[in-house]
Coordinates of C-alpha atoms and ligand atoms in Angstrom, one line a residue:
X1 CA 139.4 91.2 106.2
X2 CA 137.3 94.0 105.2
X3 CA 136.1 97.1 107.7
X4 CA 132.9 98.2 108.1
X5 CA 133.0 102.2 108.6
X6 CA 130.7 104.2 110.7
X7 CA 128.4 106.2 108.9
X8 CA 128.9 110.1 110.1
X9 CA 127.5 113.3 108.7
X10 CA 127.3 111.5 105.4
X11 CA 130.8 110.3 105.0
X12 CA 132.5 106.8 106.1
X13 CA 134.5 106.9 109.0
X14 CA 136.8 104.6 111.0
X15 CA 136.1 104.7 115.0
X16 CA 137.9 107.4 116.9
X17 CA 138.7 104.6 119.4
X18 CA 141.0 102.9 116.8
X19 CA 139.9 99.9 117.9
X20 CA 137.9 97.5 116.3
X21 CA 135.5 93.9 117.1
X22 CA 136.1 90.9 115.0
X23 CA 132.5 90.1 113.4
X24 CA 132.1 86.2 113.4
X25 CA 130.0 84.2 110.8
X26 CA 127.9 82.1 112.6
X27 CA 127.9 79.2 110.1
X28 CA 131.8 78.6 110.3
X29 CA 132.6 80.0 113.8
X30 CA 135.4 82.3 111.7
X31 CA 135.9 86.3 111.8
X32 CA 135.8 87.4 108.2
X33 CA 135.3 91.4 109.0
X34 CA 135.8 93.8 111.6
X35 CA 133.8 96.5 112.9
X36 CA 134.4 99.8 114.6
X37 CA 134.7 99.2 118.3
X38 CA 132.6 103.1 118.3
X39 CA 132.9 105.2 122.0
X40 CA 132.2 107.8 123.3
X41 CA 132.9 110.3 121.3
X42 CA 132.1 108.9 118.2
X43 CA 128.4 109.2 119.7
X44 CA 129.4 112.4 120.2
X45 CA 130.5 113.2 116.5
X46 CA 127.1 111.6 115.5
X47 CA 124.7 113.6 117.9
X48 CA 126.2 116.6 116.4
X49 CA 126.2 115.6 113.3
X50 CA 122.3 114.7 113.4
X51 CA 121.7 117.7 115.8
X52 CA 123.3 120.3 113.2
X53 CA 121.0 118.4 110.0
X54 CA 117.8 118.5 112.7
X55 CA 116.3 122.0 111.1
X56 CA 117.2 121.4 107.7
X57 CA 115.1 117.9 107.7
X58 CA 112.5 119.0 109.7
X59 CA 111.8 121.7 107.6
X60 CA 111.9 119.3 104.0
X61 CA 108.3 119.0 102.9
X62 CA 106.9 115.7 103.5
X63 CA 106.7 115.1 100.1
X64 CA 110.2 115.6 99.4
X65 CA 110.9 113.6 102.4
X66 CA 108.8 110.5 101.7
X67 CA 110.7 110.7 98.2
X68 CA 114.0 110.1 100.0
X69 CA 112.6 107.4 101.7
X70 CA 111.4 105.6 98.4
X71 CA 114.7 106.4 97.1
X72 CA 116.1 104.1 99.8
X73 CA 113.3 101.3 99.7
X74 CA 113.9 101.5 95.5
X75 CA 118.1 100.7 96.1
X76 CA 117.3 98.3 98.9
X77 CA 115.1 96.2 96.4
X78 CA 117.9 97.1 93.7
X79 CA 120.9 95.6 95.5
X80 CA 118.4 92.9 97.5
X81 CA 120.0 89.8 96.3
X82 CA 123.9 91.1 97.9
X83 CA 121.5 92.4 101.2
X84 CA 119.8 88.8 101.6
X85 CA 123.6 87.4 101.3
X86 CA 125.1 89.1 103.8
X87 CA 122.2 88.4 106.3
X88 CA 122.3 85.2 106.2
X89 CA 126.3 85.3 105.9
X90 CA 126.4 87.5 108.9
X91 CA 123.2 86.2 110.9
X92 CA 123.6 82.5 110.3
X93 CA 119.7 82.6 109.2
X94 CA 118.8 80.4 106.4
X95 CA 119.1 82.9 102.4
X96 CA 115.8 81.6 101.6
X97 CA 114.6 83.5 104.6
X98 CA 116.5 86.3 103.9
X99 CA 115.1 86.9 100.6
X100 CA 111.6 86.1 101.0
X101 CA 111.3 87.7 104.7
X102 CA 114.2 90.5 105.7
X103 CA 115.3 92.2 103.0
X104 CA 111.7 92.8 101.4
X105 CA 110.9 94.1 104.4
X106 CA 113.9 96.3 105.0
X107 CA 112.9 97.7 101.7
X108 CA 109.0 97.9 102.8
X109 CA 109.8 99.6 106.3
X110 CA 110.5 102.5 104.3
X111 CA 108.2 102.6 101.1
X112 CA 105.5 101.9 103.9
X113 CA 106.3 105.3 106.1
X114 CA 107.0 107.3 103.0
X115 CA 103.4 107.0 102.5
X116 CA 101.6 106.6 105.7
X117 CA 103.9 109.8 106.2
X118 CA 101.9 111.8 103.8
X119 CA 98.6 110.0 105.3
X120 CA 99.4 111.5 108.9
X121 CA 97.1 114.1 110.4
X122 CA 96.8 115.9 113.6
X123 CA 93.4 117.0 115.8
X124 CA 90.9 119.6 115.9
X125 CA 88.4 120.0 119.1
X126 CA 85.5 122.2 118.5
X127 CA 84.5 124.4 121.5
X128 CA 81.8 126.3 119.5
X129 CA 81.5 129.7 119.8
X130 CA 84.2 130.1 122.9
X131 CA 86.9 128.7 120.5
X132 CA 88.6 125.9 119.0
X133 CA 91.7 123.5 119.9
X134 CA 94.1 122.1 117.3
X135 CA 97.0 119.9 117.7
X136 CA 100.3 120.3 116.1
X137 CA 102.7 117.7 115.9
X138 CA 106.1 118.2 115.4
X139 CA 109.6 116.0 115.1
X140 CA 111.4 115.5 118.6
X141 CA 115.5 116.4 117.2
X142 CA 117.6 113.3 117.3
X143 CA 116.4 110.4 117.6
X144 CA 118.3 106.9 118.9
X145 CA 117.6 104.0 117.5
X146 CA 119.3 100.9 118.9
X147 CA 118.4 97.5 117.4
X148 CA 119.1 93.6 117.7
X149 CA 120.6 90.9 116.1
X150 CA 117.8 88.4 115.2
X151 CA 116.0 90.8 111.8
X152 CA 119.0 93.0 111.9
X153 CA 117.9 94.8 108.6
X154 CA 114.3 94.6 109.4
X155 CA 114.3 95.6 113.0
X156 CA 116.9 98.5 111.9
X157 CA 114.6 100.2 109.4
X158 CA 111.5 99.5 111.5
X159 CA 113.2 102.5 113.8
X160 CA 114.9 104.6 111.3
X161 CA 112.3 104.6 108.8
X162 CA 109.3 106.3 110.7
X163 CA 111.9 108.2 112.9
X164 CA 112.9 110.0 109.6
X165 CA 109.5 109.9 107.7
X166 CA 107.9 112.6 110.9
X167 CA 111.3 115.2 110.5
X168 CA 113.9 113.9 112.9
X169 CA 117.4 113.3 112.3
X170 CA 119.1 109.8 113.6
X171 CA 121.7 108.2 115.5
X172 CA 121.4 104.3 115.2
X173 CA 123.0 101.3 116.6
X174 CA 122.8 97.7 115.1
X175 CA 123.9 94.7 117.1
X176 CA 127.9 94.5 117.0
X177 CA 126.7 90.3 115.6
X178 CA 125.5 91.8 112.9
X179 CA 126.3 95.2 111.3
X180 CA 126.8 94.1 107.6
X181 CA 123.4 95.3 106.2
X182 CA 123.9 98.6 108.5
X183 CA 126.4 99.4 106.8
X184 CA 125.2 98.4 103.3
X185 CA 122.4 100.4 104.0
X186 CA 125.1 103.7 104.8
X187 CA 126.3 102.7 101.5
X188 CA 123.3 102.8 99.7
X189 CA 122.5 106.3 101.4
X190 CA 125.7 107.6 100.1
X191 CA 124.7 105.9 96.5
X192 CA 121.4 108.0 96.8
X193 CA 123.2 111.6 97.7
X194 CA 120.7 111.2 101.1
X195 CA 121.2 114.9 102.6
X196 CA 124.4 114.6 105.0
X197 CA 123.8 114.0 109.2
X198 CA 120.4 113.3 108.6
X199 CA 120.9 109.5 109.2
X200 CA 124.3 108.7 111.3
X201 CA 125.1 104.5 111.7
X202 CA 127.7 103.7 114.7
X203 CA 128.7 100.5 115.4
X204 CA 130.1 99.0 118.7
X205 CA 129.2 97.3 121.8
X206 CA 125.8 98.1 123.3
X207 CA 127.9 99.0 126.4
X208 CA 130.3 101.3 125.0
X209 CA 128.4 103.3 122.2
X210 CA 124.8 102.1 122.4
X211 CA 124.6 103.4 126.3
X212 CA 126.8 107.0 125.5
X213 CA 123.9 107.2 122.3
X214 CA 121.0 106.5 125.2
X215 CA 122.8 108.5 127.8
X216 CA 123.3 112.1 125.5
X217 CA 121.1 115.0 126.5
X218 CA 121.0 115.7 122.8
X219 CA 119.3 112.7 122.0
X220 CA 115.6 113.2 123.3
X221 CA 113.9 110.0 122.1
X222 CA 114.9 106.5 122.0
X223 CA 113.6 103.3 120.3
X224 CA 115.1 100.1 121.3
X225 CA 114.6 96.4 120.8
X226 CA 116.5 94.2 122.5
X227 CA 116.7 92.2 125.9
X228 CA 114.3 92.4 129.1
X229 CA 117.6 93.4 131.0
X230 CA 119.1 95.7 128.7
X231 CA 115.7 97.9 128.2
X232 CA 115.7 98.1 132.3
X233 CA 119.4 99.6 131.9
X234 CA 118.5 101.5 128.8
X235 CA 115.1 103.1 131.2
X236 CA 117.3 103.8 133.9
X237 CA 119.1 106.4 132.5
X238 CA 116.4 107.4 130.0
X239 CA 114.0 108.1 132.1
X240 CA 115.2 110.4 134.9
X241 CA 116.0 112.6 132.0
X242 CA 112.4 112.4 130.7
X243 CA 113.2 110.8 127.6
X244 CA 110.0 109.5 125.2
X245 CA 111.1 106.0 125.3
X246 CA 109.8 102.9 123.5
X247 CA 111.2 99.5 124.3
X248 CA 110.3 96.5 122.3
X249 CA 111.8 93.6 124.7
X250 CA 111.8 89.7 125.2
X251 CA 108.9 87.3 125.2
X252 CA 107.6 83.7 126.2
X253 CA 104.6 83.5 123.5
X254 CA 102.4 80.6 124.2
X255 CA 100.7 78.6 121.6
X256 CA 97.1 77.7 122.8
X257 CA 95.7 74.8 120.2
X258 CA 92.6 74.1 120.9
X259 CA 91.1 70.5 120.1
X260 CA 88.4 71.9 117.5
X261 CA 91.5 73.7 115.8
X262 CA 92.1 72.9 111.5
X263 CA 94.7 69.8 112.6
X264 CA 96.6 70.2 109.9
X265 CA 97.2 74.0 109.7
X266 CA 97.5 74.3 113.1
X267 CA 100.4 71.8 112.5
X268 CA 102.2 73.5 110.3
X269 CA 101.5 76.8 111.5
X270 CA 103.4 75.8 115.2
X271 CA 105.9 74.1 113.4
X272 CA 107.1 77.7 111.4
X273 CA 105.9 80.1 115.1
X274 CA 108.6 77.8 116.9
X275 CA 111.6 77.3 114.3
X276 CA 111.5 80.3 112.1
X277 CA 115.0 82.1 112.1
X278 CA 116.3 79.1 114.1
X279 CA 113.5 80.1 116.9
X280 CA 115.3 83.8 117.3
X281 CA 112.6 85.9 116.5
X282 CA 110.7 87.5 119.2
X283 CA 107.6 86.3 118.4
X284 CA 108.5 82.8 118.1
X285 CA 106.0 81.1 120.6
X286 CA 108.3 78.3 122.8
X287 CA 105.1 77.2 125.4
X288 CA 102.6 75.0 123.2
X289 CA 99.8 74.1 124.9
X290 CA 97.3 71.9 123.5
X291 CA 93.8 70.8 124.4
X292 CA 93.9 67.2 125.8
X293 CA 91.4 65.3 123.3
X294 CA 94.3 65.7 120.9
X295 CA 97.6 66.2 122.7
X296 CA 99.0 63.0 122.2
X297 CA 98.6 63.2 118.6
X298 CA 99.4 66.2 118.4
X299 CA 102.8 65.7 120.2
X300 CA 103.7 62.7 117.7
X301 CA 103.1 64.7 114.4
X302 CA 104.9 67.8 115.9
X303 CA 107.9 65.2 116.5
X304 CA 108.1 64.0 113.2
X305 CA 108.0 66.8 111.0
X306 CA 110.9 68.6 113.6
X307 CA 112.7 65.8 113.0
X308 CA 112.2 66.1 109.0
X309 CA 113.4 70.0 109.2
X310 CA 116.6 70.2 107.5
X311 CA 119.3 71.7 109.3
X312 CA 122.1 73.0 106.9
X313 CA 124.3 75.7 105.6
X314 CA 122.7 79.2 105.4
X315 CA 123.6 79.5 102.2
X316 CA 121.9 76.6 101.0
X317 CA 118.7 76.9 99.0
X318 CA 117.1 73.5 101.0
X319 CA 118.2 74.8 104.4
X320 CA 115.2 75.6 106.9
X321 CA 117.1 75.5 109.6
X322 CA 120.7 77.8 109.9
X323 CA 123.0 78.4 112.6
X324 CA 122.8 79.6 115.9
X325 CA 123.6 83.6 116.1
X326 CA 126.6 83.7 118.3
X327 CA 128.6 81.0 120.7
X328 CA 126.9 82.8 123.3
X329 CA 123.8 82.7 122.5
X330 CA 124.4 78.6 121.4
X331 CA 125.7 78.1 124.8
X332 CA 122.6 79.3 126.3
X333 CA 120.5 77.4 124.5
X334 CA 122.3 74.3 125.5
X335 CA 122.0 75.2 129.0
X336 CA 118.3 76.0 129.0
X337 CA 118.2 72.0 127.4
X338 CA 119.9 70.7 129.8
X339 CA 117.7 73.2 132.7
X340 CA 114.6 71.7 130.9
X341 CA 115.6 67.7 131.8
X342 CA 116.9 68.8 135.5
X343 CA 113.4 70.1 135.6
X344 CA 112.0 66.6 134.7
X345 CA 111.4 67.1 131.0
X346 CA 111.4 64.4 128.2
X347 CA 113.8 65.1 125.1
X348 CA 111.6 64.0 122.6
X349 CA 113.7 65.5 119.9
X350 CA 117.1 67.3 119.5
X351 CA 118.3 68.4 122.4
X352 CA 121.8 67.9 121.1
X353 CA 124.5 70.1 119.0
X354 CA 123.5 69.2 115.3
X355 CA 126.2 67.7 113.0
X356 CA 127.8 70.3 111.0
X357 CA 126.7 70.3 107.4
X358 CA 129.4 70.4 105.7
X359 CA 133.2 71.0 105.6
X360 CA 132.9 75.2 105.5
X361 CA 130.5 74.8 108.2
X362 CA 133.1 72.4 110.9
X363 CA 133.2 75.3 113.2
X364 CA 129.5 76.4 113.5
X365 CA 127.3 76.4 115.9
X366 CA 124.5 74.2 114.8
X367 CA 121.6 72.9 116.8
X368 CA 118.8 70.5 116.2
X369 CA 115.6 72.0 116.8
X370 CA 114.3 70.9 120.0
X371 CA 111.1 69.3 121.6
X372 CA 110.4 69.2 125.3
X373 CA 107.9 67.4 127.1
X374 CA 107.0 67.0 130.6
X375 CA 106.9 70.3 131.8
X376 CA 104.4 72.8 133.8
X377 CA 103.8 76.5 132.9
X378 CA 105.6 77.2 136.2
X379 CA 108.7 75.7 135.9
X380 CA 112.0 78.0 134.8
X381 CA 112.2 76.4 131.3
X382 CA 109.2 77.9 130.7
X383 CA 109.3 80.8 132.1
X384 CA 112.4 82.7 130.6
X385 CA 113.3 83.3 127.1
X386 CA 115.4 81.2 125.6
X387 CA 115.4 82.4 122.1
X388 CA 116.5 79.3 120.4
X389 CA 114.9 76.5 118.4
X390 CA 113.6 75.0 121.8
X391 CA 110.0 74.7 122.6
X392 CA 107.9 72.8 125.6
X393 CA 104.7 70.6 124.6
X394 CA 102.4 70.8 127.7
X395 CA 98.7 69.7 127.7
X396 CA 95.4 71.7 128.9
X397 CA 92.1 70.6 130.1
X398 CA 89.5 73.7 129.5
X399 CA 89.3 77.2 127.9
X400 CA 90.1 78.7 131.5
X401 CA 93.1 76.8 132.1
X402 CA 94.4 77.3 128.6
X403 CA 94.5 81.1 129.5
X404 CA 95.6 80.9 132.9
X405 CA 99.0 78.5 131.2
X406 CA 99.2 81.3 128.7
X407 CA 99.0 84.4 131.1
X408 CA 101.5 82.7 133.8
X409 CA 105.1 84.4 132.8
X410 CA 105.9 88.1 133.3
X411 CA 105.9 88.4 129.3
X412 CA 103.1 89.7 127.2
X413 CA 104.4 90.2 123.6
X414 CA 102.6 88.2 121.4
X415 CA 100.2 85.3 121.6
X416 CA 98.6 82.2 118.6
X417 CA 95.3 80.2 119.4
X418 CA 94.2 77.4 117.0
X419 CA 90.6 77.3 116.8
X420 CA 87.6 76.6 114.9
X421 CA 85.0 78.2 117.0
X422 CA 84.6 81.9 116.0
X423 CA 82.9 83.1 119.7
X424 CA 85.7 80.8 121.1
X425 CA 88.6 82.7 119.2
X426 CA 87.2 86.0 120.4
X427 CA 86.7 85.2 124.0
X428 CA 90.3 83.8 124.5
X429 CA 92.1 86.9 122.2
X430 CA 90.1 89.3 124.1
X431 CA 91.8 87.5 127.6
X432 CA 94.8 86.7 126.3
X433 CA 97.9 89.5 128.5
X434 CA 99.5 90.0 125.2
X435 CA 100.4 93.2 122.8
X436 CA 99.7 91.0 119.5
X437 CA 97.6 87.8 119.1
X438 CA 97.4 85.8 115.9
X439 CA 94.0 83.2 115.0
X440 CA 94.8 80.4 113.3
X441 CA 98.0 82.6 111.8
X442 CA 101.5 83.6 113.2
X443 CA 103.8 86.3 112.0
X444 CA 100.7 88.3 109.5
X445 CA 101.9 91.9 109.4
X446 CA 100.2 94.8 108.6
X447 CA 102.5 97.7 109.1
X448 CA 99.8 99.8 109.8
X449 CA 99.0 97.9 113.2
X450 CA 100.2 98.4 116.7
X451 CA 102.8 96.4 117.2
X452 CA 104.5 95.8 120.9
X453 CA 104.2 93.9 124.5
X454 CA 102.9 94.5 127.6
X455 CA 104.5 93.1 131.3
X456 CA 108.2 92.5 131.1
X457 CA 107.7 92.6 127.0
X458 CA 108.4 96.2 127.0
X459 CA 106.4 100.0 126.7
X460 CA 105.1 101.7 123.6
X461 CA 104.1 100.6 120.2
X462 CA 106.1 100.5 117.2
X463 CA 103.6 100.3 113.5
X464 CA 101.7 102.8 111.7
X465 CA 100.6 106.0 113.4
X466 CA 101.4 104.8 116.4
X467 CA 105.2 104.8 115.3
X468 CA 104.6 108.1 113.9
X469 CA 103.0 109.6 117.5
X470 CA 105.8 108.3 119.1
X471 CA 108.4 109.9 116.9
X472 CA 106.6 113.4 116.8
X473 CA 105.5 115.2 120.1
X474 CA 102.0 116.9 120.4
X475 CA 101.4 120.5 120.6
X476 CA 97.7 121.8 121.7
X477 CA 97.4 125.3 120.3
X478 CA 93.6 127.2 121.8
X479 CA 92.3 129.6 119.3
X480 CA 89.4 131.7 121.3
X481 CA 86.8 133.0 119.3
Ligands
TXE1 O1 120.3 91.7 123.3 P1 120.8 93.1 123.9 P2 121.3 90.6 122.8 C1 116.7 88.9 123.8 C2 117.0 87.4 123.8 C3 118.5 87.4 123.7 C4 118.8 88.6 124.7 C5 120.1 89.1 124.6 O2 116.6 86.8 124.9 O3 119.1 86.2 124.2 O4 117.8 89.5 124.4 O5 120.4 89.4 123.2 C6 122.5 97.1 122.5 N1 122.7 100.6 126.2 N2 116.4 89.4 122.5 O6 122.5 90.4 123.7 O7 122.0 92.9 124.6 C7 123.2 96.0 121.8 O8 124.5 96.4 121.4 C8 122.4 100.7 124.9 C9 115.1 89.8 122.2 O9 121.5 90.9 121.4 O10 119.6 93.6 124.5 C10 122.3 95.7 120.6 O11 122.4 96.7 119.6 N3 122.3 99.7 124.1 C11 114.9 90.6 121.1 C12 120.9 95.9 121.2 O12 121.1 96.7 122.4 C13 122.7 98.5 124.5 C14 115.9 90.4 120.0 C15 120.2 94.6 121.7 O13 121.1 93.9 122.5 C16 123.1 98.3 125.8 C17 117.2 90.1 120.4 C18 123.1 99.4 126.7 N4 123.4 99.3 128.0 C19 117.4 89.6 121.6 N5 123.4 97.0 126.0 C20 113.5 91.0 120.6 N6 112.6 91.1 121.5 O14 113.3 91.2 119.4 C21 123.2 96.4 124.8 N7 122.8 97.3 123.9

């Protein structure tokens, strides 16, 4: 089986622990690499690593430093077809996914802040003749990064790529389920002669390296996505030491479609918010409410074309949808199944561990894609995140109730409303308690937009210059005249 190194001061390293995590495909349920089971120290070797590359980066013109970054976004797209491979190999997601959504973006995340770098600009405040203010803004030192398993490459360079783009080093963490394109990526940084310690890649349990990364006093900021529960843990040891913190966390996004809504791309468009990635992305809405006049239509249609989606091998060019992440994560989707018809909810479809595909595939974890009926905003199914292809049907009577379903969990990520009516879109978007809300859309990005919850769905925004704010800190400098 082949080892994935840790990336360290610009050199591939095996962990100091000597020990090392067997990383499972999901598709076949088989180990087929190990990864460094990282410590301690090996968060150690990487702070200092970064700490003792922080001056030389910070002082790298942006220019030059927005070329290194399009160095990496060029050899991402260079080696994408290997990257999309081993996402879907090591994710379970389906390739075609892969290649049209992760690995472009991977490449993106960095093209994107190697410009909006050189875009970035700081204040002035006039005080006439007494004087003037201006702001300077300056890289933090190290920064963690500690991402998930759902857009591993994606979510990764999301963090790393602005993080480097404003002058800090790094000390990043992918999910132990899924390190492969981590450490593709430390291997295309070696390819590219990227300056040593500048960007440092551990791998490991989130509880063993991820926390001793969060905990160091040498690491003074810290982007995570991840878990509701984990970005409480990660806050209560970040924040007594004053760390700048942003967490990108769970969700519950609700699906308002309203009766006036385009029928048929309001359809579709529910169909892709609740399946994509196998429903594992955190802006997948689960809660669907729809406007009475056409609920019962509406729940047919939805029922047929689920049933239609073909479940298959990753690593098959008709597959939509791939296999759960992790037996964990499978097993929690079959409980929150079985939660949803204690609760008095209709299976309509799924609901049941999907035949496996093929021979390769006997050991997977493979689920139909699920629709639930029957079931109030209130009740548990529908108010914690499941994070699988599970989703509730419920319907609503008026505009007011519609909102009131929406806004009724402690999550506020991201919300979608079907509509025709223009004043009717506005109204609802404006009351909506979410960080992101798509019309008539789901999953349109614009890098250069805030991106992030409110409530339980985390702090901070990730995107554009707000991802630049966060990873620079503001100095206000008075000049009197
Ligand atoms: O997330 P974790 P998991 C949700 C989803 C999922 C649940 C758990 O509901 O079922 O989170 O998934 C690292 N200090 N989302 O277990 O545990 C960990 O190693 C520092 C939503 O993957 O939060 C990994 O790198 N780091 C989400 C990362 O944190 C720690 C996407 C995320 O792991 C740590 C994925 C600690 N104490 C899951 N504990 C979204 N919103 O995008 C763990 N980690």
């Amino acid at each position: 089986m082949q080892d994935i190194l840790n990336y360290i001061d610009g050199v591939l390293v095996p962990p100091s622990t000597g020990s090392w995590i067997n990383n499972i495909e999901p598709a076949t349920g088989n180990p087929y690499c190990r990864i460094p089971d990282s410590g301690k120290e090996d968060a150690e070797h990487a702070v200092t690593a970064a700490k003792a590359a922080f001056p030389g980066w910070a002082a790298t013109s942006i220019n030059d430093r927005a070329a290194w970054l399009i160095k990496i976004a060029d050899r991402i797209e260079e080696r994408s077809e290997e990257l999309a491979q081993a996402e879907s190999k090591d994710n379970g997601k389906p390739l075609s996914l892969a290649r049209q959504v992760d690995i472009p973006r991977g490449s993106a995340n960095f093209r994107y802040f190697a410009r909006a770098i050189t875009q970035f600009h700081s204040e002035t405040y006039d005080m006439g003749t007494q004087g003037f203010n201006y702001t300077l803004r300056r890289p933090l030192g190290v920064a963690g990064c500690i991402s998930p398993w759902n857009l591993p490459l994606y979510l990764f360079t999301w963090k790393i790529a602005p993080a480097l783009a404003a002058g800090n080093t790094v000390v990043a963490k992918p999910s132990e389920l899924t390190p492969m394109t981590a450490y593709l990526l430390s291997e295309i940084c070696r390819e590219i002669g990227f300056p040593k310690g500048v960007l440092n890649i551990v791998h490991g349990s989130g509880t063993k390296v991820g926390s001793a990364i969060v905990a160091h006093p040498d690491v003074p900021v810290i982007s995570f996505t991840g878990g509701t529960s984990t970005g409480k843990a990660i806050s209560k040891v970040a924040a007594p030491m004053f760390k700048k913190l942003s967490l990108e966390l769970g969700g519950k996004n609700p699906n308002l479609v309203f009766a006036d809504c385009e029928y048929e791309a309001a359809l579709e468009t529910s169909l892709r918010s609740s399946f994509a990635n196998q429903g594992q992305i955190c802006l997948c809405s689960s809660r669907i409410y729809v406007q009475r006049p056409i609920y019962e239509q509406f729940v047919a249609d939805f029922v047929v074309r689920t049933k239609a989606k073909v479940i298959g091998d990753p690593l098959e060019e008709e597959t939509e949808i791939g296999a759960i992440v992790s037996q964990e994560q499978f097993e929690k989707d079959l409980n929150y199944i079985a939660l949803g018809q204690e609760e008095g909810g209709t299976i309509l479809t799924g609901g049941k561990i999907a035949e496996a595909p093929n021979e390769r595939c006997a050991g997977g974890w493979f689920l139909e894609p699920t629709v639930i009926t029957g079931l109030g905003p209130a009740c548990r199914t529908n108010q914690e995140e499941i994070f699988g292809p599970v989703v509730t049907i419920y319907p609503f009577n008026s505009e007011e109730e519609g909102i009131a379903f929406a806004n009724s969990t402690q999550y506020g990520l991201s919300s979608t409303i079907h509509t025709t009516n223009l004043k009717k879109a506005h109204r609802v978007a404006a009351e909506l308690e979410a960080g992101i809300v798509w019309v008539n859309s789901w999953l349109v990005r614009d890098l250069r937009t805030p991106f992030g919850g409110i409530k339980a769905s985390g702090v901070g925004r990730e995107g554009g210059m707000e991802a630049l704010r966060f990873f620079t800190e503001p100095k206000n400098i008075f000049i009197s005249l």
